[in-house]
XYZ file of C-alpha atoms in Angstrom:
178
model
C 89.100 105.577 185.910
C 87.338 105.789 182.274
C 84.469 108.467 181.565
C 82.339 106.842 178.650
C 79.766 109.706 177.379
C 77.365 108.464 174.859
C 75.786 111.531 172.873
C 72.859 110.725 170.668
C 72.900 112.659 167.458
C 70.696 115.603 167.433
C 67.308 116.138 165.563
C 67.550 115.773 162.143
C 65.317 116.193 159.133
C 61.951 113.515 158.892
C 62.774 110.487 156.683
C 62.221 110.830 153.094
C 61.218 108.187 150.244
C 63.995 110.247 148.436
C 66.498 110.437 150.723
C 68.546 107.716 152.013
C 68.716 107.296 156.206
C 72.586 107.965 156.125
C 72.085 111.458 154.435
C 69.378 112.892 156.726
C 70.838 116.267 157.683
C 70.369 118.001 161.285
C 67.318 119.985 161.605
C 67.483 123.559 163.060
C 66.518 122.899 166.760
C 69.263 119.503 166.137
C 71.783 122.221 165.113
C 71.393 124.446 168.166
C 70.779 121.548 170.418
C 74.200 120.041 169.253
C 76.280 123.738 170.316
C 74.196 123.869 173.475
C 75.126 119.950 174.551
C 78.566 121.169 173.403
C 78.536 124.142 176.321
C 77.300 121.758 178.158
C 80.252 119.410 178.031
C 82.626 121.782 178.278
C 81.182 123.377 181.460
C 81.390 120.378 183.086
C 84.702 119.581 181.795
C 83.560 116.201 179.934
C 86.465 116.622 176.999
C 87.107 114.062 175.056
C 90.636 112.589 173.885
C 89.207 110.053 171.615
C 85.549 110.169 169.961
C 83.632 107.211 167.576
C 81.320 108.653 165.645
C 78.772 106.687 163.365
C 79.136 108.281 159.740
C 75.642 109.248 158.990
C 75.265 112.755 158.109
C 73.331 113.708 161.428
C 76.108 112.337 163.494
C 78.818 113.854 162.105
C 77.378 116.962 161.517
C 76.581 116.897 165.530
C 79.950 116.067 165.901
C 80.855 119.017 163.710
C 78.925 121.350 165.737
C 79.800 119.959 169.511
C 83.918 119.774 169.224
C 84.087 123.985 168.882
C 82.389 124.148 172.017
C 84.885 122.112 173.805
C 88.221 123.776 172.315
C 89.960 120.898 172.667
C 91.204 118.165 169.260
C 90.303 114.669 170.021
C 91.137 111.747 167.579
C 88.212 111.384 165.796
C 86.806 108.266 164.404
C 84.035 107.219 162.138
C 83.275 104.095 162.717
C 80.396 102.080 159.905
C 79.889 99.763 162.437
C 78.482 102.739 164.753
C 75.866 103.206 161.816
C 71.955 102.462 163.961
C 74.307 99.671 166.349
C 72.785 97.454 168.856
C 73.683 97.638 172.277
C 76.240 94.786 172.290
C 77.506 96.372 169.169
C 78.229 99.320 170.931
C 79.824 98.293 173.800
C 82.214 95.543 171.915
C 83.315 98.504 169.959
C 83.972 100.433 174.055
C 85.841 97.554 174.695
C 88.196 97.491 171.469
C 89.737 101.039 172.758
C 93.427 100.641 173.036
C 93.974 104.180 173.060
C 95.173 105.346 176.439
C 92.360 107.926 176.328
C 90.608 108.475 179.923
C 87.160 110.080 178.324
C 85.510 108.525 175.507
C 82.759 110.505 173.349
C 80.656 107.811 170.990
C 78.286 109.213 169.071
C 75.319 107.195 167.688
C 71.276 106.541 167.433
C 68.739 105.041 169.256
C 67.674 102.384 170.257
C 71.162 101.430 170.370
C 72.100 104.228 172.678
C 70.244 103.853 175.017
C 70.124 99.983 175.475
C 74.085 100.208 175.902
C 73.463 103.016 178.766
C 70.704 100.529 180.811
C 73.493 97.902 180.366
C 76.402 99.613 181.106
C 75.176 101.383 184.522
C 75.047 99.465 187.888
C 71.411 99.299 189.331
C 71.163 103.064 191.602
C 72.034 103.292 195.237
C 70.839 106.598 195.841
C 68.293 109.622 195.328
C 69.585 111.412 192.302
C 71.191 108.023 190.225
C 67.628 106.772 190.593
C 66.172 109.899 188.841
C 68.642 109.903 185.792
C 67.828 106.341 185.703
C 63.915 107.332 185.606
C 64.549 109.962 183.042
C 66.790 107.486 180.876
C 64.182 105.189 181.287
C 61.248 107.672 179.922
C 62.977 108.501 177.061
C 66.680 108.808 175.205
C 65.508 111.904 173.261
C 68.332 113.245 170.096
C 70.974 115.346 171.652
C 70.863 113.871 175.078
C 73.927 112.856 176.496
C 74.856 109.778 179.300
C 77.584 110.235 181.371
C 78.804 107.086 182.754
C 82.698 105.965 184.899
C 83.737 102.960 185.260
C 86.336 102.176 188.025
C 88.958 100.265 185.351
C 92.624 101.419 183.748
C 91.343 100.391 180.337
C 88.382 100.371 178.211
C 88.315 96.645 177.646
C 87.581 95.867 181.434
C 84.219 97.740 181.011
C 81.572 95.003 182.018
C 77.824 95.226 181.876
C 76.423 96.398 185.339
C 79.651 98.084 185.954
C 79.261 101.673 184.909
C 78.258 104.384 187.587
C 75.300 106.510 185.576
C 76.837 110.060 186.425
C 74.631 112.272 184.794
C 71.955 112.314 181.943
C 71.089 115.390 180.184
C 68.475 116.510 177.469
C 68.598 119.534 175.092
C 65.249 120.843 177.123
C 67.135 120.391 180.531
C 69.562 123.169 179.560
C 67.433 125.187 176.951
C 66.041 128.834 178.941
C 62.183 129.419 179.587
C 60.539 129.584 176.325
C-alpha cells in the first residue's frame, strides 16, 4: 500500500514586475496555514519518509514550516522539474520513486496539483469520496492537501484512475471560528 499526499504550497506574496515567480515568499496567512496543515498531518499520522518538493521559494519555505510539525526527518528532495509541473509531469516523477518509502509528500502549484489529483483518484463509490471529490473539484486552494492510496508495493505501479481519494483538506477546514 502507498499513501501519495500532494500539498499545494501555501499563500504567498502577489506577483511582482520586480520579482521573479521562483522568489515569491509565503505570505502571513501562507505561513500559519503551512504549521496548521503540518498539525494536521501529524494528527492524522500522514508522515512522510520521502518528500519532492519544487524549489521555488513558497514551496520550500512551506516545506520549512510543515516538517516541525510532524517530528519526524524524511529525505527531502527538490526537484526543478516540480517547478509549476503539469499533471503528467507530476505523476511520471510518482512513478520514478525507487525509494522503498510507503508515504510520499510532493509539494507543488496549481494547476498541476490538482489535475494530477482528478487523475490519480478512481471515480467515488460512496457518500463522503463524492464530497472531497466536489470540494476538489470547486477549488485546489494554497495549503490544501490530497490524500490519496493506491493498492500497489511500489510507486511505479501507480496508474491513472487507480488512487482511492482519502481525504482533502483546506487551511479554512481546520482554521477556528473567526
Amino acid at each position: 500500500m502507498k499513501r501519495l499526499i500532494l500539498l499545494r504550497h501555501a499563500k504567498a506574496v502577489p506577483a511582482s514586475p520586480d520579482l521573479d515567480d521562483r522568489d515569491r515568499r509565503l505570505a502571513d496567512r501562507g505561513r500559519s496555514d503551512a504549521i496548521r496543515m503540518g498539525q494536521f498531518l501529524k494528527e492524522e499520522a500522514l508522515l512522510p519518509e520521502l518528500v519532492l518538493c519544487s524549489p521555488a521559494q513558497r514551496t520550500r519555505e512551506t516545506l520549512d514550516l510543515v516538517l516541525p510539525q510532524l517530528f519526524v526527518t524524511p529525505i527531502v528532495r527538490h526537484l526543478p522539474e516540480l517547478y509549476l509541473a503539469r499533471w503528467l509531469t507530476i505523476v511520471n516523477l510518482v512513478r520514478q520513486v525507487r525509494d522503498k518509502a510507503d508515504t510520499l509528500l510532493l509539494i507543488g502549484h496549481n494547476p498541476g496539483l490538482e489535475e494530477a489529483v482528478k487523475k490519480l483518484a478512481r471515480p467515488p463509490g460512496d457518500t463522503k469520496t463524492r464530497k472531497l471529490h466536489q470540494l476538489l473539484g470547486a477549488e485546489y486552494p494554497t495549503a490544501a492537501v490530497a490524500i490519496l492510496e493506491f493498492d500497489v508495493e511500489m510507486w511505479s505501479a501507480v496508474e491513472r484512475g487507480d488512487g482511492e481519494l482519502l481525504n482533502f483538506v483546506r487551511p479554512r477546514d481546520l482554521r477556528g471560528p473567526d
